[in-house]
Amino acid sequence: MTDQEKLESGAAHPAFLKPAGPNLGVAPPRGEAAPRRGMFSSLAHRPFRRYWIGLFLSNIGTWMQVVAQGWLVLRLSDSALVLGLVGFAGSIPTLLLAPLAGVAADRANRRKLLVATQSVQMACAFFLAAAVGLRFASVPLVAAVAIVNGVANAFTMPSHQSLFLDLVGREDLMNAISLNSMQFNLSRVIGPMIAGFTIAAFGETGCFVLNGISYLAVIAALAALPSLRRRRASSRGAWVDVRIGIRFARRHPLILPLLAIAAALAVFGTPAVTLAPLFARKLLHVGPPGLGGMLSAVGLGAAGSALFLASLGDFRRKGSAVLFAALGFALSLVGLGLSRSYPLSLAFLALLGASMSSSASLINTLLQTSAPDRLRGRVISLYALAWLGLVPLGNLQAGAVAERFGAAAALFVGAAGIVLTLLAVRIVKPVPGVAS
């Protein structure tokens, strides 16, 4: 192993395994607190502000498509298992391609890569619109489009997340990640709400068309970004770079337990959103507008928690906050499984969204600030692998449990899986920053 590879993998010196810089791990030194820079400080950076607005508009369309696609699959199949299988098809590319996507994020021009992936997803939206409008849509066709979308999304995630540090710097990174989470989840409120009425008025085709148009906003924002600092090209093979990233993550005291928690939330928690059409129909007996309200409640809770995190700045005890957020996720699943009241279910869905958003933002921030710049894309790709790539397994298990034992059972199994994982993490490898 060369000296450079040892440095990148964390093998050069044990001290390199510590989070870089003061207070980039969990807590600042005793008696010190990171200065607060304002709830919207990252938006003072003009390139990030443009990108944030473009993402917000595009994500509204994306959530419209999530509702429309789920409703379309359930209408065509009337099967919880098939709904889970289509979710599996859309997420499996991230499971397979995330490590290579991380290398691409560290090597390639991130702006050009993101323009390419957004263009592919825009084409997929218009194709689905044509398929439904011309009446040749089928479950296998929707699954195939979901796979293509998944490939594009696999290469989007590491470059998208790594771009934040390039645009705002380390001081505003936590704020940028939180505000990104806020816009994503605010779009989760607006998108499904519009989708419910759009489906009722124009069918799924209207949602797919509007989503395709929405991609123009983020593509325009990316085109307007200034030239970014070019990274030195690597002469090593892609798989060598993948191994270096994995080795670094494995030897770092903070990254591995955080990835384990992210994986548990992905496998046991996020299927609740994928199977929302099933819960709407089987447990609460509501139609498309009711489903839109359910997903909007998730987004409202998530947006609120993201705004709260943005206001806190670089606060202490992020490790404890991760664990509490994950426990809140489990509690929301239990409550949703027990509830047969639509208003009460909306409250538990808001808690689910708040827990999911805060978990993701905290884990993302801790991972990015724990990795050196040259490895940031690869560390984020492992996060994408855990948070997004393992969702197919979660969709499969949740869909199978729901098919055999009912929708509520799938939620209870998810809550149990999260709690057991948190106990295992605390016993085997405690998260730094959690008071004993």
Coordinates of C-alpha atoms in Angstrom, one line a residue:
M1 CA 0.0 0.0 0.0
T2 CA 1.4 3.4 -0.9
D3 CA 1.7 6.2 1.6
Q4 CA -1.2 8.0 -0.1
E5 CA -3.4 4.9 0.1
K6 CA -2.5 4.5 3.8
L7 CA -3.4 8.1 4.4
E8 CA -6.7 7.8 2.6
S9 CA -7.6 4.5 4.2
G10 CA -6.8 5.6 7.8
A11 CA -4.0 3.2 8.2
A12 CA -1.2 5.8 8.4
H13 CA -1.8 6.7 12.0
P14 CA -4.5 6.0 14.6
A15 CA -5.1 9.7 15.2
F16 CA -6.3 10.0 11.6
L17 CA -9.4 8.0 12.6
K18 CA -10.6 10.8 14.8
P19 CA -13.1 13.2 13.2
A20 CA -11.2 15.9 11.4
G21 CA -10.9 19.4 13.0
P22 CA -12.5 20.7 16.2
N23 CA -16.0 19.7 16.8
L24 CA -16.5 17.8 13.5
G25 CA -17.5 14.7 15.4
V26 CA -20.2 14.9 18.1
A27 CA -19.5 17.5 20.7
P28 CA -17.3 20.6 21.0
P29 CA -14.8 20.8 23.9
R30 CA -16.4 21.1 27.3
G31 CA -17.6 24.6 27.9
E32 CA -17.5 25.6 24.3
A33 CA -20.4 25.9 21.8
A34 CA -20.2 26.4 18.1
P35 CA -21.4 29.9 17.1
R36 CA -24.8 30.1 15.5
R37 CA -24.8 31.6 12.1
G38 CA -28.6 32.0 11.5
M39 CA -31.4 29.6 10.5
F40 CA -30.8 30.3 6.8
S41 CA -27.1 31.1 6.7
S42 CA -26.3 28.6 3.9
L43 CA -28.7 30.4 1.6
A44 CA -26.5 33.5 1.7
H45 CA -24.3 31.6 -0.7
R46 CA -25.8 32.5 -4.1
P47 CA -24.9 29.2 -5.9
F48 CA -26.3 27.1 -3.2
R49 CA -29.5 29.3 -3.0
R50 CA -30.1 28.7 -6.7
Y51 CA -29.5 25.0 -6.4
W52 CA -31.8 24.8 -3.4
I53 CA -34.7 26.5 -5.2
G54 CA -34.2 24.2 -8.3
L55 CA -34.2 21.1 -6.0
F56 CA -37.3 22.3 -4.3
L57 CA -39.3 22.7 -7.5
S58 CA -38.0 19.4 -8.9
N59 CA -38.8 17.5 -5.7
I60 CA -42.4 18.6 -5.7
G61 CA -42.7 16.9 -9.1
T62 CA -40.8 13.8 -7.8
W63 CA -43.3 13.4 -4.9
M64 CA -46.2 13.8 -7.3
Q65 CA -44.7 10.9 -9.3
V66 CA -44.2 8.8 -6.1
V67 CA -47.9 9.0 -5.3
A68 CA -49.0 8.5 -8.9
Q69 CA -46.7 5.5 -9.5
G70 CA -47.7 3.8 -6.2
W71 CA -51.4 4.3 -7.0
L72 CA -50.9 3.1 -10.6
V73 CA -49.2 -0.1 -9.5
L74 CA -51.8 -0.8 -6.9
R75 CA -54.6 -0.1 -9.5
L76 CA -52.9 -2.5 -11.9
S77 CA -52.1 -5.3 -9.5
D78 CA -54.2 -4.9 -6.3
S79 CA -51.3 -6.5 -4.4
A80 CA -49.1 -5.4 -1.5
L81 CA -46.4 -7.7 -2.6
V82 CA -46.3 -6.3 -6.1
L83 CA -46.2 -2.8 -4.7
G84 CA -43.2 -3.8 -2.6
L85 CA -41.5 -5.5 -5.6
V86 CA -41.8 -2.4 -7.7
G87 CA -40.2 -0.5 -4.9
F88 CA -37.5 -3.1 -4.8
A89 CA -36.9 -2.7 -8.5
G90 CA -36.4 1.1 -8.1
S91 CA -34.0 0.8 -5.3
I92 CA -31.9 -2.2 -6.2
P93 CA -29.5 -0.1 -8.5
T94 CA -28.3 1.9 -5.5
L95 CA -27.5 -1.3 -3.7
L96 CA -25.4 -2.5 -6.6
L97 CA -23.9 0.7 -7.9
A98 CA -23.5 3.0 -4.8
P99 CA -19.7 2.2 -4.4
L100 CA -18.9 3.0 -8.0
A101 CA -21.1 6.1 -7.8
G102 CA -19.0 7.3 -4.8
V103 CA -15.8 6.9 -6.9
A104 CA -17.5 8.9 -9.7
A105 CA -18.4 11.7 -7.3
D106 CA -14.8 11.9 -6.2
R107 CA -13.3 11.7 -9.7
A108 CA -15.8 13.3 -12.1
N109 CA -17.2 16.8 -12.7
R110 CA -20.1 16.6 -10.3
R111 CA -22.1 19.3 -12.1
K112 CA -22.0 17.5 -15.4
L113 CA -22.8 14.2 -13.8
L114 CA -25.8 15.6 -12.1
V115 CA -27.1 17.2 -15.3
A116 CA -26.9 13.9 -17.0
T117 CA -28.7 12.0 -14.2
Q118 CA -31.5 14.6 -14.0
S119 CA -32.0 14.5 -17.7
V120 CA -32.5 10.7 -17.6
Q121 CA -35.0 10.9 -14.9
M122 CA -36.9 13.6 -16.8
A123 CA -37.1 11.3 -19.8
C124 CA -38.5 8.5 -17.5
A125 CA -41.3 10.8 -16.3
F126 CA -42.4 11.7 -19.8
F127 CA -42.2 8.0 -20.9
L128 CA -44.5 7.0 -18.0
A129 CA -46.9 9.8 -18.9
A130 CA -47.0 8.5 -22.5
A131 CA -47.5 4.9 -21.3
V132 CA -50.5 5.7 -19.1
G133 CA -52.0 8.2 -21.6
L134 CA -51.7 5.7 -24.5
R135 CA -52.9 2.8 -22.3
F136 CA -49.9 0.5 -22.7
A137 CA -48.8 0.8 -19.0
S138 CA -48.2 -2.5 -17.2
V139 CA -46.6 -3.5 -13.9
P140 CA -43.4 -4.9 -15.7
L141 CA -43.1 -1.7 -17.7
V142 CA -43.4 0.5 -14.6
A143 CA -40.8 -1.7 -12.8
A144 CA -38.4 -1.3 -15.8
V145 CA -38.7 2.4 -15.7
A146 CA -38.2 2.3 -11.9
I147 CA -34.9 0.5 -12.5
V148 CA -33.7 3.1 -15.0
N149 CA -34.7 5.8 -12.5
G150 CA -32.9 3.9 -9.8
V151 CA -29.6 3.8 -11.8
A152 CA -29.8 7.5 -12.4
N153 CA -30.6 8.1 -8.7
A154 CA -27.7 5.9 -7.6
F155 CA -25.2 8.2 -9.4
T156 CA -27.1 11.3 -8.2
M157 CA -26.9 10.8 -4.4
P158 CA -23.1 11.0 -3.7
S159 CA -22.4 13.8 -6.1
H160 CA -25.5 15.7 -4.9
Q161 CA -24.6 15.5 -1.2
S162 CA -20.9 16.1 -1.8
L163 CA -21.7 19.3 -3.8
F164 CA -22.9 21.0 -0.6
L165 CA -19.5 21.3 0.9
D166 CA -18.2 22.7 -2.3
L167 CA -20.9 25.4 -2.4
V168 CA -21.1 26.5 1.3
G169 CA -18.0 25.4 3.1
R170 CA -17.7 23.5 6.4
E171 CA -19.1 26.2 8.6
D172 CA -22.5 26.1 6.9
L173 CA -22.6 22.4 6.1
M174 CA -24.9 21.4 8.9
N175 CA -27.2 24.3 8.0
A176 CA -27.1 23.4 4.3
I177 CA -27.9 19.7 4.9
S178 CA -30.8 20.6 7.2
L179 CA -32.2 23.2 4.8
N180 CA -31.9 20.6 2.0
S181 CA -33.8 18.2 4.1
M182 CA -36.4 20.9 4.8
Q183 CA -37.0 21.6 1.1
F184 CA -37.1 17.9 0.3
N185 CA -39.7 17.3 3.0
L186 CA -41.7 20.5 2.3
S187 CA -42.0 19.2 -1.2
R188 CA -43.2 16.0 0.4
V189 CA -46.1 18.0 1.8
I190 CA -46.9 20.0 -1.4
G191 CA -46.2 17.3 -4.0
P192 CA -48.6 14.6 -2.7
M193 CA -51.3 17.1 -1.9
I194 CA -51.2 18.3 -5.5
A195 CA -50.9 14.7 -6.8
G196 CA -54.0 13.6 -5.0
F197 CA -56.2 16.1 -6.7
T198 CA -54.3 15.8 -10.0
I199 CA -54.9 12.0 -10.1
A200 CA -58.6 12.6 -9.3
A201 CA -58.9 15.1 -12.1
F202 CA -56.5 13.9 -14.8
G203 CA -55.3 10.5 -13.8
E204 CA -51.7 9.5 -13.2
T205 CA -50.6 11.0 -16.5
G206 CA -50.9 14.5 -15.2
C207 CA -48.5 13.8 -12.3
F208 CA -45.9 12.3 -14.6
V209 CA -46.1 15.2 -17.1
L210 CA -45.7 17.8 -14.3
N211 CA -42.8 15.9 -12.8
G212 CA -41.0 15.8 -16.2
I213 CA -41.4 19.6 -16.5
S214 CA -40.1 20.1 -12.9
Y215 CA -36.7 18.6 -13.8
L216 CA -36.0 21.7 -15.9
A217 CA -35.7 23.8 -12.7
V218 CA -32.8 21.8 -11.2
I219 CA -31.1 21.3 -14.6
A220 CA -31.2 25.1 -15.0
A221 CA -29.8 25.7 -11.5
L222 CA -27.0 23.2 -12.1
A223 CA -26.1 24.9 -15.4
A224 CA -25.8 28.3 -13.6
L225 CA -23.4 27.0 -11.0
P226 CA -19.9 28.4 -11.1
S227 CA -16.9 26.3 -12.1
L228 CA -15.9 24.1 -9.2
R229 CA -12.4 23.2 -8.1
R230 CA -11.1 20.3 -10.3
R231 CA -10.0 17.2 -8.4
R232 CA -6.8 15.5 -9.3
A233 CA -7.4 12.5 -11.5
S234 CA -6.6 9.1 -10.0
S235 CA -4.4 6.7 -11.8
R236 CA -5.8 3.8 -9.7
G237 CA -8.6 1.5 -10.9
A238 CA -12.1 2.2 -9.7
W239 CA -12.3 -0.9 -7.5
V240 CA -9.0 0.1 -5.7
D241 CA -10.7 3.4 -4.9
V242 CA -13.8 1.6 -3.7
R243 CA -11.7 -0.6 -1.3
I244 CA -9.9 2.5 0.0
G245 CA -13.2 4.1 0.9
I246 CA -14.5 0.9 2.6
R247 CA -11.3 0.5 4.5
F248 CA -11.5 4.0 5.9
A249 CA -15.1 3.6 6.9
R250 CA -14.4 0.3 8.6
R251 CA -11.6 1.7 10.7
H252 CA -13.3 4.9 11.7
P253 CA -14.9 4.8 15.2
L254 CA -17.9 6.9 14.2
I255 CA -18.8 5.9 10.7
L256 CA -19.5 2.2 11.1
P257 CA -22.2 2.5 13.9
L258 CA -23.9 5.4 12.0
L259 CA -24.1 3.3 8.9
A260 CA -25.6 0.4 10.9
I261 CA -28.3 2.7 12.2
A262 CA -29.0 4.2 8.8
A263 CA -29.3 0.6 7.4
A264 CA -31.8 -0.4 10.1
L265 CA -34.0 2.7 9.4
A266 CA -33.9 1.9 5.7
V267 CA -34.8 -1.7 6.0
F268 CA -37.4 -1.5 8.8
G269 CA -38.6 2.1 8.7
T270 CA -38.8 3.6 5.2
P271 CA -41.1 0.9 3.8
A272 CA -43.9 2.6 5.7
V273 CA -43.7 5.3 3.0
T274 CA -43.5 2.9 0.1
L275 CA -46.5 1.0 1.3
A276 CA -48.5 4.1 2.2
P277 CA -51.1 3.3 -0.6
L278 CA -51.7 0.0 1.1
F279 CA -52.3 1.5 4.5
A280 CA -54.5 4.2 3.0
R281 CA -56.7 1.6 1.3
K282 CA -56.7 -1.3 3.9
L283 CA -56.3 0.4 7.3
L284 CA -57.9 3.8 6.8
H285 CA -60.1 3.3 3.8
V286 CA -59.3 6.5 2.1
G287 CA -58.7 7.3 -1.6
P288 CA -56.1 9.3 -3.5
P289 CA -56.7 12.7 -1.7
G290 CA -56.5 10.8 1.6
L291 CA -53.2 9.2 0.5
G292 CA -51.9 12.6 -0.5
G293 CA -52.8 13.9 3.0
M294 CA -50.9 11.0 4.6
L295 CA -47.7 11.6 2.6
S296 CA -48.1 15.4 3.2
A297 CA -48.2 14.7 7.0
V298 CA -44.9 12.9 6.7
G299 CA -43.4 15.8 4.8
L300 CA -44.8 18.4 7.2
G301 CA -43.2 16.6 10.2
A302 CA -39.9 16.2 8.3
A303 CA -39.8 19.8 7.2
G304 CA -40.5 21.0 10.7
S305 CA -37.7 18.9 12.3
A306 CA -35.3 20.0 9.5
L307 CA -36.0 23.7 10.2
F308 CA -35.5 23.1 13.9
L309 CA -32.1 21.4 13.3
A310 CA -31.1 24.3 11.0
S311 CA -31.8 26.7 13.8
L312 CA -29.6 24.8 16.2
G313 CA -26.4 25.1 14.2
D314 CA -23.5 22.8 15.2
F315 CA -24.9 21.7 18.5
R316 CA -23.5 19.2 21.0
R317 CA -24.4 15.5 21.4
K318 CA -25.4 14.7 17.9
G319 CA -24.9 11.0 18.7
S320 CA -27.6 11.1 21.3
A321 CA -29.9 13.0 19.0
V322 CA -29.4 10.2 16.4
L323 CA -30.5 7.5 18.8
F324 CA -33.5 9.5 20.1
A325 CA -34.6 10.2 16.5
A326 CA -34.4 6.5 15.6
L327 CA -36.5 5.6 18.7
G328 CA -39.1 8.1 17.6
F329 CA -39.2 6.4 14.2
A330 CA -40.0 3.1 15.9
L331 CA -42.7 4.7 18.1
S332 CA -44.3 6.2 15.0
L333 CA -44.5 2.8 13.3
V334 CA -46.2 1.3 16.4
G335 CA -48.7 4.1 16.6
L336 CA -49.5 4.0 12.9
G337 CA -50.1 0.2 13.1
L338 CA -52.5 0.6 16.1
S339 CA -54.4 3.6 14.7
R340 CA -57.6 3.3 12.8
S341 CA -58.4 7.0 13.0
Y342 CA -57.3 9.2 10.0
P343 CA -56.4 12.3 12.1
L344 CA -54.5 10.2 14.7
S345 CA -52.6 8.4 11.8
L346 CA -51.7 11.8 10.4
A347 CA -50.1 12.7 13.8
F348 CA -48.0 9.5 13.8
L349 CA -47.0 10.0 10.2
A350 CA -45.8 13.5 11.1
L351 CA -43.7 12.0 13.9
L352 CA -42.4 9.4 11.4
G353 CA -41.4 12.2 9.0
A354 CA -39.7 14.2 11.8
S355 CA -37.8 11.2 13.0
M356 CA -36.7 10.1 9.5
S357 CA -35.6 13.6 8.5
S358 CA -33.6 14.4 11.7
S359 CA -32.0 10.9 11.6
A360 CA -30.9 11.4 8.0
S361 CA -29.6 15.0 8.5
L362 CA -27.6 14.2 11.6
I363 CA -26.1 11.0 10.2
N364 CA -25.3 12.8 6.9
T365 CA -23.6 15.7 8.7
L366 CA -21.5 13.4 11.0
L367 CA -20.4 11.3 8.1
Q368 CA -19.4 14.2 5.8
T369 CA -17.4 16.0 8.5
S370 CA -15.7 12.8 9.5
A371 CA -14.2 12.1 6.1
P372 CA -11.4 14.0 4.3
D373 CA -12.4 15.8 1.2
R374 CA -10.8 13.3 -1.2
L375 CA -12.9 10.5 0.3
R376 CA -16.1 12.4 0.9
G377 CA -17.9 11.0 -2.2
R378 CA -17.1 7.4 -1.2
V379 CA -18.2 7.8 2.4
I380 CA -21.5 9.4 1.2
S381 CA -21.9 6.5 -1.3
L382 CA -21.7 4.1 1.7
Y383 CA -24.4 6.2 3.4
A384 CA -26.5 6.0 0.1
L385 CA -25.9 2.2 0.1
A386 CA -27.2 2.0 3.7
W387 CA -30.0 4.5 3.5
L388 CA -31.2 4.0 0.0
G389 CA -29.6 0.8 -1.3
L390 CA -31.0 -1.5 1.4
V391 CA -34.5 -0.1 0.9
P392 CA -35.3 -2.9 -1.6
L393 CA -34.8 -5.5 1.1
G394 CA -37.1 -3.5 3.4
N395 CA -39.7 -3.2 0.7
L396 CA -39.6 -6.9 0.1
Q397 CA -39.8 -7.9 3.8
A398 CA -42.6 -5.3 4.5
G399 CA -44.5 -6.3 1.4
A400 CA -44.3 -10.0 2.2
V401 CA -45.3 -9.5 5.9
A402 CA -48.2 -7.3 4.9
E403 CA -49.4 -9.8 2.3
R404 CA -49.3 -12.7 4.8
F405 CA -50.2 -11.1 8.1
G406 CA -51.7 -7.7 7.2
A407 CA -50.5 -4.1 6.9
A408 CA -50.3 -3.4 10.7
A409 CA -48.0 -6.4 11.2
A410 CA -45.5 -5.0 8.7
L411 CA -45.3 -1.8 10.8
F412 CA -44.8 -3.7 14.1
V413 CA -42.0 -5.8 12.6
G414 CA -40.3 -2.6 11.4
A415 CA -40.5 -1.1 14.9
A416 CA -39.0 -4.2 16.5
G417 CA -36.2 -4.3 13.9
I418 CA -35.2 -0.7 14.6
V419 CA -35.2 -1.1 18.4
L420 CA -33.1 -4.4 18.2
T421 CA -30.5 -2.7 16.0
L422 CA -30.1 0.2 18.3
L423 CA -29.6 -2.1 21.2
A424 CA -27.0 -4.1 19.2
V425 CA -25.2 -0.9 18.2
R426 CA -25.0 0.4 21.8
I427 CA -23.7 -3.0 23.1
V428 CA -21.2 -3.8 20.3
K429 CA -20.0 -0.4 19.2
P430 CA -21.5 2.6 21.1
V431 CA -22.0 5.8 19.1
P432 CA -19.5 8.4 20.3
G433 CA -21.1 11.3 22.0
V434 CA -23.9 9.3 23.7
A435 CA -23.8 9.7 27.5
S436 CA -23.4 6.4 29.2

